[in-house]
Short mmCIF file of C-alpha atoms in Angstrom, two decimals:
data_model
loop_
_atom_site.label_atom_id
_atom_site.label_comp_id
_atom_site.label_asym_id
_atom_site.label_seq_id
_atom_site.Cartn_x
_atom_site.Cartn_y
_atom_site.Cartn_z
CA MET A 1 0.00 0.00 0.00
CA GLY A 2 1.31 3.43 -0.85
CA ARG A 3 2.04 5.90 1.88
CA SER A 4 -0.69 8.24 0.66
CA ALA A 5 -3.30 5.55 1.38
CA MET A 6 -2.20 4.98 4.95
CA THR A 7 -4.99 5.30 7.52
CA PHE A 8 -3.82 7.49 10.37
CA PRO A 9 -5.03 6.86 13.92
CA ALA A 10 -6.90 9.36 16.03
CA HIS A 11 -4.92 11.59 18.39
CA GLY A 12 -3.47 9.64 21.29
CA GLU A 13 -3.61 6.26 19.55
CA ARG A 14 -0.52 4.40 18.42
CA PRO A 15 0.35 4.55 14.72
CA LEU A 16 -0.89 1.66 12.59
CA SER A 17 1.68 -0.87 11.51
CA ARG A 18 2.12 -1.45 7.78
CA LYS A 19 0.21 -4.74 8.10
CA GLU A 20 -2.66 -3.08 9.96
CA GLY A 21 -2.78 -0.24 7.45
CA LYS A 22 -3.03 -2.70 4.57
CA ALA A 23 -5.84 -4.53 6.36
CA VAL A 24 -7.75 -1.26 6.82
CA THR A 25 -7.36 -0.36 3.14
CA ARG A 26 -8.43 -3.83 2.04
CA THR A 27 -11.55 -3.55 4.18
CA ARG A 28 -12.33 -0.14 2.68
CA LEU A 29 -12.09 -1.62 -0.81
CA LEU A 30 -14.41 -4.49 0.10
CA ASP A 31 -16.90 -2.15 1.76
CA ALA A 32 -16.82 0.13 -1.28
CA ALA A 33 -17.42 -2.78 -3.66
CA LEU A 34 -20.34 -4.02 -1.57
CA ALA A 35 -21.89 -0.54 -1.50
CA ILE A 36 -21.57 -0.23 -5.28
CA LEU A 37 -23.13 -3.64 -5.81
CA ASP A 38 -26.02 -2.70 -3.52
CA ASP A 39 -26.56 0.66 -5.26
CA GLU A 40 -25.75 -0.04 -8.90
CA GLY A 41 -25.34 -3.78 -9.41
CA GLU A 42 -22.50 -5.50 -11.23
CA ALA A 43 -22.40 -2.95 -14.03
CA GLY A 44 -21.08 -0.30 -11.65
CA LEU A 45 -18.23 -2.44 -10.36
CA THR A 46 -14.92 -1.20 -11.81
CA THR A 47 -11.53 -0.55 -10.27
CA THR A 48 -12.07 3.16 -10.83
CA SER A 49 -15.45 3.25 -9.09
CA VAL A 50 -14.30 1.06 -6.20
CA THR A 51 -11.13 3.02 -5.46
CA ARG A 52 -12.98 6.33 -5.80
CA ARG A 53 -15.64 5.15 -3.37
CA ALA A 54 -12.96 3.86 -0.98
CA GLY A 55 -11.03 7.12 -1.23
CA ILE A 56 -7.71 5.61 -2.25
CA ALA A 57 -5.43 5.77 -5.27
CA GLN A 58 -6.39 3.40 -8.09
CA SER A 59 -2.88 1.94 -8.15
CA SER A 60 -3.34 0.76 -4.55
CA PHE A 61 -6.12 -1.60 -5.67
CA TYR A 62 -3.59 -4.03 -7.13
CA VAL A 63 -1.65 -4.20 -3.88
CA HIS A 64 -4.65 -6.04 -2.42
CA PHE A 65 -6.37 -7.77 -5.35
CA ALA A 66 -5.15 -9.18 -8.64
CA ASP A 67 -8.25 -7.95 -10.46
CA MET A 68 -11.95 -7.31 -9.93
CA ASP A 69 -12.75 -11.04 -9.96
CA ASP A 70 -10.31 -11.49 -7.08
CA LEU A 71 -12.08 -8.76 -5.11
CA VAL A 72 -15.51 -10.29 -5.76
CA HIS A 73 -14.19 -13.67 -4.59
CA ALA A 74 -12.88 -12.10 -1.38
CA LEU A 75 -16.19 -10.31 -0.86
CA ILE A 76 -18.18 -13.52 -1.30
CA ASP A 77 -15.88 -15.30 1.16
CA GLU A 78 -16.20 -12.57 3.77
CA LEU A 79 -19.99 -12.35 3.50
CA THR A 80 -20.30 -16.14 3.63
CA VAL A 81 -18.20 -16.35 6.78
CA ARG A 82 -20.13 -13.51 8.42
CA ARG A 83 -23.50 -15.03 7.54
CA LEU A 84 -22.53 -18.54 8.65
CA ARG A 85 -21.19 -17.24 11.96
CA GLN A 86 -24.48 -15.53 12.76
CA VAL A 87 -26.67 -18.35 11.47
CA ARG A 88 -24.81 -21.02 13.40
CA GLU A 89 -25.00 -18.95 16.56
CA VAL A 90 -28.80 -18.64 16.37
CA ARG A 91 -29.03 -22.38 15.63
CA ARG A 92 -26.88 -23.07 18.67
CA GLN A 93 -29.18 -20.91 20.78
CA ALA A 94 -32.22 -22.73 19.38
CA ARG A 95 -30.77 -26.07 20.50
CA THR A 96 -30.66 -24.82 24.09
CA VAL A 97 -34.43 -24.20 24.08
CA PRO A 98 -35.89 -27.04 21.98
CA TYR A 99 -39.10 -26.21 20.07
CA ASP A 100 -39.11 -22.59 21.22
CA ALA A 101 -40.90 -20.80 18.39
CA ASP A 102 -38.99 -17.52 18.62
CA ALA A 103 -35.64 -19.30 18.65
CA LEU A 104 -36.63 -21.41 15.65
CA ARG A 105 -37.88 -18.37 13.77
CA ALA A 106 -34.52 -16.67 14.29
CA THR A 107 -32.80 -19.52 12.46
CA PHE A 108 -34.74 -18.47 9.35
CA ARG A 109 -34.78 -14.72 9.94
CA VAL A 110 -30.99 -14.30 9.98
CA PRO A 111 -30.24 -15.83 6.54
CA ILE A 112 -33.27 -14.07 5.03
CA GLN A 113 -32.11 -10.71 6.39
CA HIS A 114 -28.62 -11.22 4.98
CA ALA A 115 -30.05 -11.89 1.52
CA VAL A 116 -32.49 -8.99 1.68
CA GLU A 117 -29.82 -6.54 2.86
CA HIS A 118 -27.63 -7.34 -0.16
CA PRO A 119 -30.01 -8.40 -2.94
CA GLN A 120 -27.51 -7.85 -5.75
CA ILE A 121 -25.03 -10.24 -4.13
CA PHE A 122 -27.83 -12.76 -3.57
CA ARG A 123 -28.95 -12.59 -7.21
CA LEU A 124 -25.35 -12.75 -8.42
CA LEU A 125 -24.69 -15.92 -6.44
CA VAL A 126 -27.92 -17.61 -7.55
CA ARG A 127 -27.45 -16.71 -11.21
CA SER A 128 -23.77 -17.62 -11.46
CA ARG A 129 -24.14 -20.94 -9.63
CA TYR A 130 -25.11 -22.74 -12.83
CA ASP A 131 -22.24 -21.33 -14.89
CA ARG A 132 -19.61 -24.06 -15.11
CA SER A 133 -17.22 -21.98 -17.19
CA THR A 134 -16.37 -19.13 -14.81
CA ALA A 135 -14.52 -18.72 -11.54
CA LEU A 136 -17.54 -16.87 -10.13
CA GLY A 137 -19.71 -19.92 -10.78
CA GLU A 138 -17.22 -22.08 -8.92
CA TRP A 139 -17.13 -19.69 -5.96
CA SER A 140 -20.93 -19.52 -5.85
CA ARG A 141 -21.20 -23.31 -5.76
CA ALA A 142 -18.55 -23.46 -3.05
CA ALA A 143 -20.48 -20.94 -0.93
CA LEU A 144 -23.68 -22.97 -1.36
CA GLU A 145 -21.89 -26.19 -0.40
CA GLU A 146 -20.42 -24.55 2.70
CA ASP A 147 -23.91 -23.45 3.77
CA ARG A 148 -25.22 -26.95 3.10
CA ARG A 149 -22.50 -28.69 5.12
CA ALA A 150 -23.07 -26.35 8.05
CA LEU A 151 -26.83 -26.98 8.01
CA VAL A 152 -26.38 -30.76 7.83
CA GLU A 153 -23.98 -30.62 10.78
CA ASP A 154 -26.39 -28.44 12.76
CA LEU A 155 -29.25 -30.86 12.04
CA HIS A 156 -27.15 -33.69 13.42
CA ARG A 157 -26.26 -31.61 16.47
CA ALA A 158 -29.98 -31.01 16.98
CA GLY A 159 -30.42 -34.77 17.23
CA MET A 160 -30.96 -36.05 13.70
CA PRO A 161 -29.32 -39.51 13.61
CA ARG A 162 -26.30 -40.15 11.40
CA ARG A 163 -25.30 -43.69 12.24
CA THR A 164 -26.30 -45.10 8.86
CA ALA A 165 -25.86 -43.93 5.28
CA ALA A 166 -29.64 -43.62 4.95
CA GLN A 167 -29.85 -41.33 8.00
CA ARG A 168 -27.05 -39.12 6.70
CA ARG A 169 -28.71 -39.00 3.28
CA ARG A 170 -32.02 -37.89 4.81
CA ALA A 171 -30.27 -35.12 6.73
CA ALA A 172 -28.72 -33.92 3.46
CA MET A 173 -32.16 -33.98 1.82
CA VAL A 174 -33.67 -31.93 4.65
CA ALA A 175 -30.82 -29.41 4.37
CA ASP A 176 -31.30 -29.10 0.61
CA GLY A 177 -35.05 -28.73 1.03
CA LEU A 178 -34.78 -26.00 3.66
CA ALA A 179 -32.17 -24.10 1.64
CA GLY A 180 -34.32 -24.32 -1.47
CA LEU A 181 -37.39 -23.04 0.36
CA VAL A 182 -35.53 -20.09 1.85
CA GLU A 183 -34.03 -19.19 -1.52
CA ALA A 184 -37.39 -19.41 -3.32
CA LEU A 185 -39.13 -17.21 -0.76
CA VAL A 186 -36.31 -14.64 -0.77
CA LEU A 187 -36.53 -14.41 -4.56
CA GLY A 188 -40.28 -13.94 -4.22
CA HIS A 189 -39.67 -11.17 -1.70
CA LEU A 190 -37.16 -9.39 -3.94
CA GLU A 191 -39.55 -9.67 -6.90
CA GLY A 192 -42.34 -8.09 -4.85
CA ARG A 193 -44.56 -11.16 -4.50
CA TYR A 194 -43.99 -11.74 -0.78
CA ALA A 195 -43.69 -8.44 1.05
CA ASP A 196 -43.99 -9.70 4.63
CA VAL A 197 -40.87 -11.44 5.94
CA ASP A 198 -42.72 -12.65 9.04
CA GLU A 199 -45.28 -14.36 6.83
CA MET A 200 -42.45 -16.03 4.92
CA ILE A 201 -41.07 -17.32 8.21
CA ASP A 202 -44.55 -18.60 9.16
CA VAL A 203 -44.53 -20.71 5.99
CA LEU A 204 -40.99 -21.96 6.64
CA MET A 205 -41.98 -22.93 10.18
CA ALA A 206 -44.97 -24.87 8.85
CA PHE A 207 -42.77 -26.77 6.40
CA SER A 208 -40.19 -27.45 9.09
CA THR A 209 -42.55 -29.36 11.35
CA GLY A 210 -42.41 -32.24 8.88
CA TYR A 211 -38.79 -33.13 9.60
CA PHE A 212 -38.98 -32.83 13.40
CA PRO A 213 -39.78 -36.57 13.83
CA MET A 214 -36.50 -37.30 12.03
CA LEU A 215 -34.59 -35.69 14.89
CA THR A 216 -34.71 -39.02 16.67
CA ASP A 217 -35.29 -42.68 15.87
CA SER A 218 -37.00 -43.34 19.21
CA PRO A 219 -40.80 -43.82 18.84
CA SER A 220 -41.47 -42.38 22.29
CA ALA A 221 -39.34 -39.33 21.54
CA VAL A 222 -41.20 -38.82 18.26
CA GLU A 223 -44.47 -38.74 20.21
CA ALA A 224 -43.01 -36.25 22.67
CA ILE A 225 -41.80 -34.01 19.83
CA ALA A 226 -45.19 -34.10 18.12
CA SER A 227 -46.96 -33.27 21.37
CA ALA A 228 -44.59 -30.42 22.21
CA TRP A 229 -44.93 -28.91 18.75
CA LYS A 230 -48.72 -29.19 18.83
CA GLN A 231 -48.81 -27.33 22.14
CA LEU A 232 -46.40 -24.72 20.81
CA ARG A 233 -48.54 -24.03 17.75
CA ALA A 234 -51.69 -23.82 19.87
CA SER A 235 -50.07 -21.30 22.22
CA ARG A 236 -49.28 -18.93 19.32
CA ARG A 237 -52.78 -18.76 17.86
#
């Protein structure tokens, strides 16, 4: 990073090291790219527009990224990590209060909010996923697979058995089904068909009750789950 792009600390703080300064500039570039995507879409994403928005010299861009594709890859990675961290935390909290409606709703609300906050990124990932000829398509598929693996693991942590190949396969099917439902409803929201996010979550909750019996292979536990969920639904009417 050039000296002119160095971020100076506030009065009384220690000067940033070269490594810290580079990290700050890199973050500014990523934030600028995300803002441009949100405001203008892919068409507005150029090295000139990104560096101007970030307030740094255009030559400094190449200190941090090989090209615009490299920046987009880094942005996808960062957003994926951020989203997964928050989603897995709300799923962990939901496991501590089994069948609590508000906790379960949060497990859907967080990924929906992430998609709605950055619709251009969401559309870009969905559209490019089926392109086998580009690096962006590969990154999009990798992000989807990371989400899928995390959901499968969280389903097992919630109690879904995984001793046999059939049990593991069913967990994967549930994960794919939930991800597909969320994606379809988010697209409907962005297209103006489903304005109410809470109503979307109501539908996702209704679909989700179907896999609850799979959280255990004990008949008595299945009965207990069904009873608990029935009482929960009745209490929210």
